[in-house]
Short mmCIF file of C-alpha atoms in Angstrom, two decimals:
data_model
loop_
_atom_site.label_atom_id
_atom_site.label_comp_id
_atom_site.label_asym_id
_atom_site.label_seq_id
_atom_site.Cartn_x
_atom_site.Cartn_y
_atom_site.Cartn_z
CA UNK A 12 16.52 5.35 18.12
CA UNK A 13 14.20 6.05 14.59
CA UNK A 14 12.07 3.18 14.13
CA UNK A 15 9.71 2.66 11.19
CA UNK A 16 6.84 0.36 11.83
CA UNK A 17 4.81 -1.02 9.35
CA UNK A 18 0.99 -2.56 9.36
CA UNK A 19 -1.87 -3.24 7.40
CA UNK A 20 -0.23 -6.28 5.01
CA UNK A 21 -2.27 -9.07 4.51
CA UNK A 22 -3.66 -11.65 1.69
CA UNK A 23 -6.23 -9.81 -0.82
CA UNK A 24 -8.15 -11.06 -4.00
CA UNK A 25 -6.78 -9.53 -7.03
CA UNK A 26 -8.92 -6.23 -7.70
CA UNK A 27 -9.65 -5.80 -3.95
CA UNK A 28 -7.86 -2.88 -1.82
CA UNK A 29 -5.50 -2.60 0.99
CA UNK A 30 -4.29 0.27 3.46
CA UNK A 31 -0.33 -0.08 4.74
CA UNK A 32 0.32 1.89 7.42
CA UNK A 33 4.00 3.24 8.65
CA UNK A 34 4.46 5.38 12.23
CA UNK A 35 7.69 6.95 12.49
CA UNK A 36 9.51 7.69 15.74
CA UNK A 37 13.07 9.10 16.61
CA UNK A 38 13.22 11.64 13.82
CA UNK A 39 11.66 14.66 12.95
CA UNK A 40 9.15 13.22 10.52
CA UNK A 41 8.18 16.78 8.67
CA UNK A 42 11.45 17.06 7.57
CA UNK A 43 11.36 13.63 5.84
CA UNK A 44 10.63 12.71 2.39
CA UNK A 45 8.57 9.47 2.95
CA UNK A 46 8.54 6.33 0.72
CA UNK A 47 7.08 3.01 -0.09
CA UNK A 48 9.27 0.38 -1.92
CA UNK A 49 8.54 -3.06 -2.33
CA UNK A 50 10.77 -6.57 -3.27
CA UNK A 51 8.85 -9.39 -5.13
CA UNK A 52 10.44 -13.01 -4.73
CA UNK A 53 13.88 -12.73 -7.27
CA UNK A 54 13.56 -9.17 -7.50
CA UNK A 55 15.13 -6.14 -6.56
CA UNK A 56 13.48 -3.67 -4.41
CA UNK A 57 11.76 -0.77 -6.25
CA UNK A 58 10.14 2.61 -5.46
CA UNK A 59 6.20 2.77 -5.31
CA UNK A 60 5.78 5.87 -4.37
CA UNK A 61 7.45 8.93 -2.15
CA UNK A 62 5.82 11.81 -0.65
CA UNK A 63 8.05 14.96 -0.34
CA UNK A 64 7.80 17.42 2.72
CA UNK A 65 5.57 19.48 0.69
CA UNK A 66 2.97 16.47 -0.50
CA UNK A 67 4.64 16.57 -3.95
CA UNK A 68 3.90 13.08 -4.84
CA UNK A 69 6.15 10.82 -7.32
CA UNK A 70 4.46 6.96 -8.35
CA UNK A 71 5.86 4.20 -10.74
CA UNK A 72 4.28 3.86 -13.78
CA UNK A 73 3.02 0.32 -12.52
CA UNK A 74 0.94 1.86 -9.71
CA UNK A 75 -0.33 5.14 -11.18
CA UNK A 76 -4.01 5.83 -10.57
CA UNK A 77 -4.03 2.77 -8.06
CA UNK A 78 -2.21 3.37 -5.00
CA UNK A 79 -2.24 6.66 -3.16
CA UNK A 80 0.24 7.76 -0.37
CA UNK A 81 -0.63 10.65 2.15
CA UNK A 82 1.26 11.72 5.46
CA UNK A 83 0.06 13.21 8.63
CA UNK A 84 2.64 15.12 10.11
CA UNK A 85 1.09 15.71 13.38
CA UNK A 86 0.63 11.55 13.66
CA UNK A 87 4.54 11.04 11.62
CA UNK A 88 2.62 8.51 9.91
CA UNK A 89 2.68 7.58 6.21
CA UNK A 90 -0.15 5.71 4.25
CA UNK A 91 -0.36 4.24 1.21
CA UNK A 92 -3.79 3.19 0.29
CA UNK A 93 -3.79 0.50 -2.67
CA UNK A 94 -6.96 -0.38 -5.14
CA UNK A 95 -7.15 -2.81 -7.81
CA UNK A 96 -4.69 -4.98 -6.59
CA UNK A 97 -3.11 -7.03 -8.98
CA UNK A 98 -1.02 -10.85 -8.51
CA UNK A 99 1.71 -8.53 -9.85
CA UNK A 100 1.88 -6.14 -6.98
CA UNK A 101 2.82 -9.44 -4.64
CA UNK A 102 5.47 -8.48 -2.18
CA UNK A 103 7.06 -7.46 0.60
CA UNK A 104 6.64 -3.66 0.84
CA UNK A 105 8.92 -1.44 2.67
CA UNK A 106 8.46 1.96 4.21
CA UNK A 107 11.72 4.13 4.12
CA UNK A 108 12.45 7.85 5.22
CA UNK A 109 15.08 9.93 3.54
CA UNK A 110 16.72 13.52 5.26
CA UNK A 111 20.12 14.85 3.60
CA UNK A 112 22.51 11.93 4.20
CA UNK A 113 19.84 10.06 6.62
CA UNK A 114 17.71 7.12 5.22
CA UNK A 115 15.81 4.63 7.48
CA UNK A 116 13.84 1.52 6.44
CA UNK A 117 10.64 0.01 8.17
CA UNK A 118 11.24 -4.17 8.71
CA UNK A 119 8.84 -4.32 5.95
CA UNK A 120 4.71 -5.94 5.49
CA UNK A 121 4.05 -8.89 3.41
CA UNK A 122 1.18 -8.08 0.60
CA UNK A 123 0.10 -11.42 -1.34
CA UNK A 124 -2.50 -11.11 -4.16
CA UNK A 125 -3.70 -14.12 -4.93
CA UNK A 126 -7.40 -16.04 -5.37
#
């Protein structure tokens, strides 16, 4: 059974930082291109950023130069580390893993921004 298992959400002060966490199990996590989305309230759900097996790295335009995403094979965990946090980047955020025709989602960690 693959599970993806998020941690590290939480209520920050705009500018401050956050780490989000995501352990993968049932796959073969090097094989994976791993991914963090997020949904704001009325929104659709959009990429962040994705890691490819080879630590190619791809990031929205609304993130670059403030969030960071690394993986540790050995671990088959995924984190994104965010700075400068911003009321805009408010939301649920989702970690997904994508293999051929496979594609799993994490149940997803609530980020508020807010003062």
């Amino acid at each position: 059974q693959v599970q993806l298992v998020e941690s590290g959400g939480g209520l920050v002060q705009p500018g401050g930082s956050l780490t989000l966490s995501c352990e993968a199990s049932g796959i073969i996590f090097s094989q994976y291109t791993m991914g963090w989305y997020r949904q704001a309230p009325g929104k659709q759900r959009e990429m962040v950023v994705i890691i490819e097996t080879d630590g190619r790295t791809n990031s929205a335009d609304s993130v670059k130069g403030r969030f960071a995403i690394s993986r540790d094979n050995a671990m088959a965990t995924v984190t994104l580390q965010i700075y400068s946090l911003k009321p805009e980047d408010t939301a649920v955020y989702y970690c997904n893993a994508k293999f051929d025709f496979a594609n799993y989602w994490g149940q997803g960690t609530q980020v508020t921004v807010s003062s």
